[in-house]
Short mmCIF file of C-alpha atoms in Angstrom, two decimals:
data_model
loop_
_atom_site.label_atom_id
_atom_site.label_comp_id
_atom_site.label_asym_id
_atom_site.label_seq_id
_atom_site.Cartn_x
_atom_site.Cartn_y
_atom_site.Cartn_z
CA UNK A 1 40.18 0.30 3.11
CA UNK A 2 41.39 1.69 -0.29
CA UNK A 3 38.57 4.43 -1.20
CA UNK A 4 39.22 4.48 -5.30
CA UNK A 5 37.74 7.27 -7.31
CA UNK A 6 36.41 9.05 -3.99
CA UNK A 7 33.91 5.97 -4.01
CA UNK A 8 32.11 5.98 -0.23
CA UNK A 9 33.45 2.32 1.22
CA UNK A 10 30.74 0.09 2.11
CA UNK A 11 32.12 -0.40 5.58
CA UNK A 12 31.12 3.42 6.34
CA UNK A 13 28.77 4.55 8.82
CA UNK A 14 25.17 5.63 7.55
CA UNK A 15 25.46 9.19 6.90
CA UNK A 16 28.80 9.26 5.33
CA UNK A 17 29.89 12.76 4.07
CA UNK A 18 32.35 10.99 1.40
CA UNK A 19 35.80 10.82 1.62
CA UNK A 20 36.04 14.03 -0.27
CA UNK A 21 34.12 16.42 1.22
CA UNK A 22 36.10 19.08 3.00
CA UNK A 23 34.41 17.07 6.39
CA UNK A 24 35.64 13.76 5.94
CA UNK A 25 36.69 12.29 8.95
CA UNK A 26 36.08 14.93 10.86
CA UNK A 27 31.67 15.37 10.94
CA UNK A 28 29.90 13.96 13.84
CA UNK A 29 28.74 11.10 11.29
CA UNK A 30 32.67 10.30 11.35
CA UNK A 31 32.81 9.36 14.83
CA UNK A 32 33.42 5.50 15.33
CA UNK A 33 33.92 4.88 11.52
CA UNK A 34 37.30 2.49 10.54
CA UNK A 35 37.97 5.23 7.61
CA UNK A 36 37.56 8.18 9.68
CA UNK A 37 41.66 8.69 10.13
CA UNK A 38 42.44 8.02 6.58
CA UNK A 39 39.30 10.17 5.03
CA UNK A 40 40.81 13.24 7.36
CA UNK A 41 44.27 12.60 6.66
CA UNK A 42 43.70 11.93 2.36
CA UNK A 43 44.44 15.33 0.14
CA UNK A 44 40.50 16.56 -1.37
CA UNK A 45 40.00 16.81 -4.91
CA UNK A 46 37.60 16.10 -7.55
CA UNK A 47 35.47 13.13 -7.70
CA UNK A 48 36.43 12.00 -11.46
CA UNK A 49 33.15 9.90 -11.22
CA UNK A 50 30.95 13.32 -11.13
CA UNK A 51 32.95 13.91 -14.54
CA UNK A 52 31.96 10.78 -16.30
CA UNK A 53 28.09 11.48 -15.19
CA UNK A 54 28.60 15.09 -16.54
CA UNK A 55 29.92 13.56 -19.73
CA UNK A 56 27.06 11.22 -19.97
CA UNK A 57 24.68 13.40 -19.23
CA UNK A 58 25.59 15.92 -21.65
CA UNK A 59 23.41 13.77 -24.19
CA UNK A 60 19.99 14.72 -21.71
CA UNK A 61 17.72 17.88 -22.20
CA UNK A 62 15.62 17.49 -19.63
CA UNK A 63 16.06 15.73 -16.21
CA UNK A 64 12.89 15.45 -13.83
CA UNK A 65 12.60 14.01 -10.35
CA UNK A 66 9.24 12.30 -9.28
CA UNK A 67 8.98 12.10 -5.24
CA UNK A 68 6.54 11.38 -2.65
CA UNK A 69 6.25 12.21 0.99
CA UNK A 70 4.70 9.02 1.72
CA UNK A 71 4.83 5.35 0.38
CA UNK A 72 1.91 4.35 -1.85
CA UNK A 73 0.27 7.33 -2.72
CA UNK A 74 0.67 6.44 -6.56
CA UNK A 75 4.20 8.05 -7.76
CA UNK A 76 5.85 4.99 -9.53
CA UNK A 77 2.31 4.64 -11.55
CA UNK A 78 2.67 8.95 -12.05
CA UNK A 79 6.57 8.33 -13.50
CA UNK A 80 5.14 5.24 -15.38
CA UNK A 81 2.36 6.89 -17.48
CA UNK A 82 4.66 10.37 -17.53
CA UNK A 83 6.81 8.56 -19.98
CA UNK A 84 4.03 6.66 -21.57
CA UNK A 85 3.09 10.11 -22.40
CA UNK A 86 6.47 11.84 -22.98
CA UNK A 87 7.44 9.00 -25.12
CA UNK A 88 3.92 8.99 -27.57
CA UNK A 89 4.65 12.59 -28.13
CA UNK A 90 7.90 11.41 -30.24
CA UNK A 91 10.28 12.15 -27.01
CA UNK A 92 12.79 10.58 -26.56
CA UNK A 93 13.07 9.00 -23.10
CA UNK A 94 14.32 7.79 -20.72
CA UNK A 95 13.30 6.16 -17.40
CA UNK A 96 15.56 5.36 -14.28
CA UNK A 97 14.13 4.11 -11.12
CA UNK A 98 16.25 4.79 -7.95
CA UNK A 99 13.58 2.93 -5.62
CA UNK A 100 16.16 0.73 -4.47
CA UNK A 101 13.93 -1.56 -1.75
CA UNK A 102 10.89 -1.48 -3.82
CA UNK A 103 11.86 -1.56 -7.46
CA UNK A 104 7.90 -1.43 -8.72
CA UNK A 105 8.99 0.24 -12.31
CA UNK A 106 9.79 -3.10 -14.32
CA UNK A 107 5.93 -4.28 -13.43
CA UNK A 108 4.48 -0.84 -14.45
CA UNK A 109 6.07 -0.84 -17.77
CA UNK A 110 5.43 -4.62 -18.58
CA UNK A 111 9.05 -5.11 -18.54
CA UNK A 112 9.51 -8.15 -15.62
CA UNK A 113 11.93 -10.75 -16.02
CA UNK A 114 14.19 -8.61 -18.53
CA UNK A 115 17.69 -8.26 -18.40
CA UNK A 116 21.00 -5.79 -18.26
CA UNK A 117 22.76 -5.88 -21.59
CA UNK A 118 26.56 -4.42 -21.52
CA UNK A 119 28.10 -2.95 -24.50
CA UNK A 120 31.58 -1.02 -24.82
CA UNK A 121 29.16 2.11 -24.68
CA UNK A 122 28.16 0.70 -21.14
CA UNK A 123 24.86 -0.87 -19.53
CA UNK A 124 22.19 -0.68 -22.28
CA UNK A 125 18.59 0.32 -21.01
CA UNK A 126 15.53 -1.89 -21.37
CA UNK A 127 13.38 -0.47 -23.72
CA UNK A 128 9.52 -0.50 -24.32
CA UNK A 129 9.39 1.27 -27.16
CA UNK A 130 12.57 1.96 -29.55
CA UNK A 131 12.02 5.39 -27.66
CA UNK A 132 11.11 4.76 -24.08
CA UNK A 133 14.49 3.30 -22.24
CA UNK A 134 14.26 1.99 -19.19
CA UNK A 135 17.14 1.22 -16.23
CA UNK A 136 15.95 -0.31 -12.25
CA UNK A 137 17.70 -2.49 -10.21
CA UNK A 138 14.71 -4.61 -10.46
CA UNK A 139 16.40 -6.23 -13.64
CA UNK A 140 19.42 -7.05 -11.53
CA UNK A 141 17.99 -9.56 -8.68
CA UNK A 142 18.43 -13.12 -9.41
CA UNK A 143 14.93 -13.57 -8.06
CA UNK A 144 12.13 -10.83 -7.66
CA UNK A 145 11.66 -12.09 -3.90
CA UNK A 146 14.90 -11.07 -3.03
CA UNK A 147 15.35 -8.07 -0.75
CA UNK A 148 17.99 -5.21 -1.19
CA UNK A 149 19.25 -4.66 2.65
CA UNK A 150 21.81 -2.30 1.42
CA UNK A 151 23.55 0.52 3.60
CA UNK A 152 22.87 4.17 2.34
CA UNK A 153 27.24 3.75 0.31
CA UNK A 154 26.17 1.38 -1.08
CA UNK A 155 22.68 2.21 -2.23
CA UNK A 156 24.88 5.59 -3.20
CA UNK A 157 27.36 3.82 -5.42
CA UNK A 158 24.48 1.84 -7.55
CA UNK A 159 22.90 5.47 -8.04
CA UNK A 160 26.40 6.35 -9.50
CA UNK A 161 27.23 3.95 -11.39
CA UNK A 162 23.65 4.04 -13.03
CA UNK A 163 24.22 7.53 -13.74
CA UNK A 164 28.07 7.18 -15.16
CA UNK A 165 27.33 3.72 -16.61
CA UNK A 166 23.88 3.61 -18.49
CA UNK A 167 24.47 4.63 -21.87
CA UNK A 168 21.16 6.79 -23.45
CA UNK A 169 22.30 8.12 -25.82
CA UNK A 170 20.55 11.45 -27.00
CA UNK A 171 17.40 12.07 -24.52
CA UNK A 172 14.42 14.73 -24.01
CA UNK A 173 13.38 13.59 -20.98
CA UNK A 174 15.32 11.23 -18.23
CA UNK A 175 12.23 11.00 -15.67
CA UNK A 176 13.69 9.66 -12.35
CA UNK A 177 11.45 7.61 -10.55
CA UNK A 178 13.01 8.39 -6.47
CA UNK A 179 11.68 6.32 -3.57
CA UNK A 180 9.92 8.23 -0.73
CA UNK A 181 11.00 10.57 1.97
CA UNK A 182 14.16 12.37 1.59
CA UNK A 183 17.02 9.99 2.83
CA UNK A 184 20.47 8.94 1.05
CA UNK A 185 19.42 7.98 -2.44
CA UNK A 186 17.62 11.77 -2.95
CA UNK A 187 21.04 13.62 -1.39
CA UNK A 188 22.67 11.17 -3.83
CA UNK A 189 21.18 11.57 -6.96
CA UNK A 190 20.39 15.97 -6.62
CA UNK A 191 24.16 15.65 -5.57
CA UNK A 192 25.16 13.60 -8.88
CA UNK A 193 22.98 15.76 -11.10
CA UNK A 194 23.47 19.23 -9.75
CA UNK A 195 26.24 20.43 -11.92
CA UNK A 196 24.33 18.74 -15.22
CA UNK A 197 21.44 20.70 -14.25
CA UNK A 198 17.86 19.57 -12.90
CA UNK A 199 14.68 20.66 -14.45
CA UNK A 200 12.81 20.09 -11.36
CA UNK A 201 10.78 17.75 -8.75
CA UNK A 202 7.14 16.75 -9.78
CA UNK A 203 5.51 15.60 -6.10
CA UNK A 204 2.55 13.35 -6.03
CA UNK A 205 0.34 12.91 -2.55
CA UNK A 206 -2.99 11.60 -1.46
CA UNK A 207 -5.19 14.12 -0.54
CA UNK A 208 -5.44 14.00 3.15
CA UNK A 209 -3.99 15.34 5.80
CA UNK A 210 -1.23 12.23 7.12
CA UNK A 211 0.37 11.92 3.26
CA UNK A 212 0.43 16.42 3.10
CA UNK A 213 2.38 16.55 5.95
CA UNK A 214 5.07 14.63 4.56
CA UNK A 215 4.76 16.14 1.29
CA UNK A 216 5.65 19.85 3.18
CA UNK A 217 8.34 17.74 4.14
CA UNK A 218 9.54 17.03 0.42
CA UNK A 219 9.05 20.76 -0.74
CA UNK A 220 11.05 21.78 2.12
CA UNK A 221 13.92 19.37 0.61
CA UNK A 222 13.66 21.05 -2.68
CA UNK A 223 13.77 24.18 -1.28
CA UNK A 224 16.80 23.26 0.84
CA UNK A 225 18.80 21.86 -2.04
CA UNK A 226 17.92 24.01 -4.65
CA UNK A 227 15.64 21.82 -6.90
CA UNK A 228 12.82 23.28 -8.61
CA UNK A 229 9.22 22.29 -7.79
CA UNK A 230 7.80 21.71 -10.73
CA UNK A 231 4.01 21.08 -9.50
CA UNK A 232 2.03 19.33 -7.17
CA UNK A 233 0.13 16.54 -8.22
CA UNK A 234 -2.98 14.98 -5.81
CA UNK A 235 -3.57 11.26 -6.86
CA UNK A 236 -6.23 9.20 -6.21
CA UNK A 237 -8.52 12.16 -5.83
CA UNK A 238 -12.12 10.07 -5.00
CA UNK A 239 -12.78 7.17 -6.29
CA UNK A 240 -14.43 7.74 -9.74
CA UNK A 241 -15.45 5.66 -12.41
CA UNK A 242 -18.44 5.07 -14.74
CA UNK A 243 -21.65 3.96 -12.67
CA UNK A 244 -21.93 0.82 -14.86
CA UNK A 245 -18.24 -0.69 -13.64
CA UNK A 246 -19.81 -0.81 -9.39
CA UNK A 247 -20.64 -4.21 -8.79
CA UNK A 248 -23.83 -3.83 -6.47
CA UNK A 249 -24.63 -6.04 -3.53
CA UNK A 250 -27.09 -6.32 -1.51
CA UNK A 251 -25.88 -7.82 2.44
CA UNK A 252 -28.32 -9.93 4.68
CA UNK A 253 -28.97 -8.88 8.44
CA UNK A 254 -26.16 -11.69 8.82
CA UNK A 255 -23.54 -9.64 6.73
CA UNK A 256 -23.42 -11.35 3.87
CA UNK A 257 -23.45 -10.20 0.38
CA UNK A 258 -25.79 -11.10 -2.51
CA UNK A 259 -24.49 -9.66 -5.84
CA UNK A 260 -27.76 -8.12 -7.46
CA UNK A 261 -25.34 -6.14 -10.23
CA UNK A 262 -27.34 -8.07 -13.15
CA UNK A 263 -30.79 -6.86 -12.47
CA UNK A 264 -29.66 -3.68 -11.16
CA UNK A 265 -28.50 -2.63 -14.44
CA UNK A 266 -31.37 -3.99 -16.19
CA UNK A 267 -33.24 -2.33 -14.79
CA UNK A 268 -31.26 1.08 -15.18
CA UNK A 269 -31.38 0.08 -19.09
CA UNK A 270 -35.16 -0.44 -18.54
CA UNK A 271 -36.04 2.75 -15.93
CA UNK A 272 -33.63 4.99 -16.55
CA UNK A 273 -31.47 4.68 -19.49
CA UNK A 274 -29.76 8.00 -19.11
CA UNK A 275 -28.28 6.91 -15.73
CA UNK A 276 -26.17 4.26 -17.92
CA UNK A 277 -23.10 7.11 -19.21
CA UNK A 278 -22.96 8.40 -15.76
CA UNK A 279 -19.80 8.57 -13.64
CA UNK A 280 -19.75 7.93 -10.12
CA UNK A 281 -17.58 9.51 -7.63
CA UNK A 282 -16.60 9.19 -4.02
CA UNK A 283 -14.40 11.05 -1.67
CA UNK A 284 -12.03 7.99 -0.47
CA UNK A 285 -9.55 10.17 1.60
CA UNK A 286 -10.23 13.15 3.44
CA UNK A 287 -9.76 16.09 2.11
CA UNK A 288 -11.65 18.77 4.01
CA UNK A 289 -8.16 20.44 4.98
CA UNK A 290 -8.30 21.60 1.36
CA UNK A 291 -5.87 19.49 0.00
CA UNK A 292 -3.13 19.56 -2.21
CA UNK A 293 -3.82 22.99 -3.64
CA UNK A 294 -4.63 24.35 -0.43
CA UNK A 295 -0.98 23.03 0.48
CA UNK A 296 0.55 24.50 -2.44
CA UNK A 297 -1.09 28.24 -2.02
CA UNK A 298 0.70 27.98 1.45
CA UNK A 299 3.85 26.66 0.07
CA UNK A 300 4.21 28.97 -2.97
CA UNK A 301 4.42 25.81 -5.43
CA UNK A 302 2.35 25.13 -8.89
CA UNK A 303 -0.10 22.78 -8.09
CA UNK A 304 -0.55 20.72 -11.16
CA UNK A 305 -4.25 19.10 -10.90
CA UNK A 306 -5.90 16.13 -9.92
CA UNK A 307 -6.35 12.53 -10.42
CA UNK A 308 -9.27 10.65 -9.62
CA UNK A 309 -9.21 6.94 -8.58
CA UNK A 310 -9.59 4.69 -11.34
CA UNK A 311 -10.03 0.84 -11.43
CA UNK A 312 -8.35 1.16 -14.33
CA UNK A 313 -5.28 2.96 -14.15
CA UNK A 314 -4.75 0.39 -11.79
CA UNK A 315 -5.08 -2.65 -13.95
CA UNK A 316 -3.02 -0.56 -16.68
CA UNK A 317 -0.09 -0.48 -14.27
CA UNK A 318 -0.78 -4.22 -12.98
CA UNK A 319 -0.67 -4.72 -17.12
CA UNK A 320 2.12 -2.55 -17.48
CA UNK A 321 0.56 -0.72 -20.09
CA UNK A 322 -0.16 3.18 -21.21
CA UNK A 323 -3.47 4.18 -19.91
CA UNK A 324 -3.26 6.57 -23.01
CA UNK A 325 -3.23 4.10 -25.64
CA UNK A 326 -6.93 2.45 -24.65
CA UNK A 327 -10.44 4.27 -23.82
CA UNK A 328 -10.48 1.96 -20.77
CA UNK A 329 -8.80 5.02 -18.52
CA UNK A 330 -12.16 7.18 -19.09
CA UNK A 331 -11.71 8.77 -16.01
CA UNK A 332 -8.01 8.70 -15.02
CA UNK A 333 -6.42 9.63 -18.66
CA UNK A 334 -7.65 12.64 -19.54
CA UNK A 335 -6.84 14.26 -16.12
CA UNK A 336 -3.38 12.76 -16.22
CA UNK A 337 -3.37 14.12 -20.06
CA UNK A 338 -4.13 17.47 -18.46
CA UNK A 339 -1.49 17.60 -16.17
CA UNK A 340 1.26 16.70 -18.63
CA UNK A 341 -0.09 19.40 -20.86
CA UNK A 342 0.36 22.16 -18.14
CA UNK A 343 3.43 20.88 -17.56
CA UNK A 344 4.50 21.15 -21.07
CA UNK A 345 3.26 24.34 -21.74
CA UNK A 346 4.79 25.80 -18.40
CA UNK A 347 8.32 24.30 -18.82
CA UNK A 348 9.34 22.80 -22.21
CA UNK A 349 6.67 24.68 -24.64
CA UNK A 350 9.30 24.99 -27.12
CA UNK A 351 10.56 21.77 -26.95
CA UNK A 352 10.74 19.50 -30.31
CA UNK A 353 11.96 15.58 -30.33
CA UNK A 354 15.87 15.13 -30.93
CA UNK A 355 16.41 13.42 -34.16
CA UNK A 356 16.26 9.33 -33.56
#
């Protein structure tokens, strides 16, 4: 098979070096593979596609990867609100989701159902706002059912081509949504982006134990292949939202459930009027190891700050809206609000919008 622009051939086996790395055909992940002859036998030289994603990434300040350790623990809804945030701050920016399998990103930014434009700049993005761009492979699939059973070249070559393809034009901020764990499409896309430059990671776990231990995982990636950690951040830290928003129920010796919200708060409003503007709050995960920041003291990474559990950052992201741009997110905004300020005044203090 004809292997064009050092492009990895879809017939190769999983862990494919590329055909021109100094071990093609000749790694252990070689063995068996139809190429293997012809990748040790080919002269080595440049990949001319790293060029073109140089070139286009020229045009990009500021490039930030958003990982997990685990699945679910809240990251495409962190990368989501991120540029929500980046982008009402007069940033310009950009959003590219890499979650090949589980393309969540067009839902979060109320963007199902839209398409891929090409121009002779290349593949435009979707955008929310004339400043928030947005690429996934979720605007790609004939139908949203259908699932991507893709081999890591393959998955590899999309990441590429969105990379040396997507025209952006002049960015801030390209915030790049990766799926979890630390498999082919995070080798692929620090690999792509190295020689451009990577601000850093920003990590997002659940506080207990099971999602920490993957996220040691993750910093030990960084670590490994030389991305920054920017922070830490610990999502869904307790369930918390204003007393008033509980439905309360009241269950019979058979388990059922009578809902006895109505007089309940009546009779707050009656009783105990003060009790009305509280918040409630409620440890959902365990997190008597100490949590994310304990984690990051032992890791020697920022840990950014937490966010609680909130309804309705939830519905915001079912809504695919900004949890910013309402005082629904009570709870949930201004922590998230905090976060991007540290961020902001640890990193990219000085930095002012490019011109539109």
């Amino acid at each position: 098979m004809a292997m064009e622009n050092g492009e990895i051939p879809e017939n190769a086996n999983e862990h494919c070096p590329g055909p021109q790395s100094e071990s093609a055909g000749k790694s252990d992940a070689c063995q068996g593979c139809p190429n293997q002859e012809i990748c040790a036998t080919t002269a080595k030289g440049p990949d001319p596609d790293l060029v073109a994603i140089a070139e286009r990434m020229a045009t990009v300040k500021h490039k930030i990867l958003v990982l997990s350790g685990k699945g679910g623990v809240g990251k495409s809804t962190f990368s989501a609100q991120l540029s929500f945030a980046l982008a009402a701050k007069d940033f310009q920016v950009g959003l590219l989701d890499i979650d090949l399998c589980g393309p969540s990103i067009p839902k979060m930014l109320g963007l199902e159902g839209q398409d891929i434009h090409q121009s002779n700049l290349g593949w435009s993005p979707v955008y929310v706002e004339s400043n928030l761009g947005v690429m996934s492979i979720g605007f790609m699939l004939p139908n949203p059912d259908e699932a991507v059973i893709w081999r890591g070249p393959r998955k590899n070559g999309l990441i590429k081509q969105f990379l040396k393809d997507v025209y952006w034009g002049e960015l801030d901020f390209l915030v790049v949504d990766a799926p979890p764990g630390t498999s082919d499409e995070h080798i692929s896309i620090v690999q792509f982006l190295q020689a451009t430059g990577i601000d850093g990671a920003i990590i997002v776990t659940t506080p207990q134990q099971v999602s920490l231990i993957d996220v040691r995982k993750e910093v030990s990636f960084c670590k490994k292949v030389g991305v920054p950690v920017l922070g830490v951040v610990e999502n869904m830290s307790g369930l918390c939202q204003p007393l008033t928003d509980f439905k309360f129920l009241r269950m019979t010796e058979a388990g059922e459930h009578t809902d006895v919200t109505g007089k309940v708060i009546e009779y707050m409003r009656e009783k105990a009027p003060e009790m009305l503007d509280l918040i409630a709050a409620n440890e959902v995960f365990d997190s008597s190891g100490g949590g994310a920041a304990k984690m990051c003291m032992e890791m020697g990474v920022p840990f950014l700050g937490k966010v609680p559990l909130d309804p309705q950052i939830c519905k915001a992201a079912e809504e695919g809206k900004s949890c910013f741009t309402e005082q629904k997110c009570r709870v949930s905004a201004p922590a998230l609000q905090n976060i991007i300020e540290k961020l902001m005044a640890n990193y990219w203090h000085e930095e002012t919008p490019v011109e539109r």
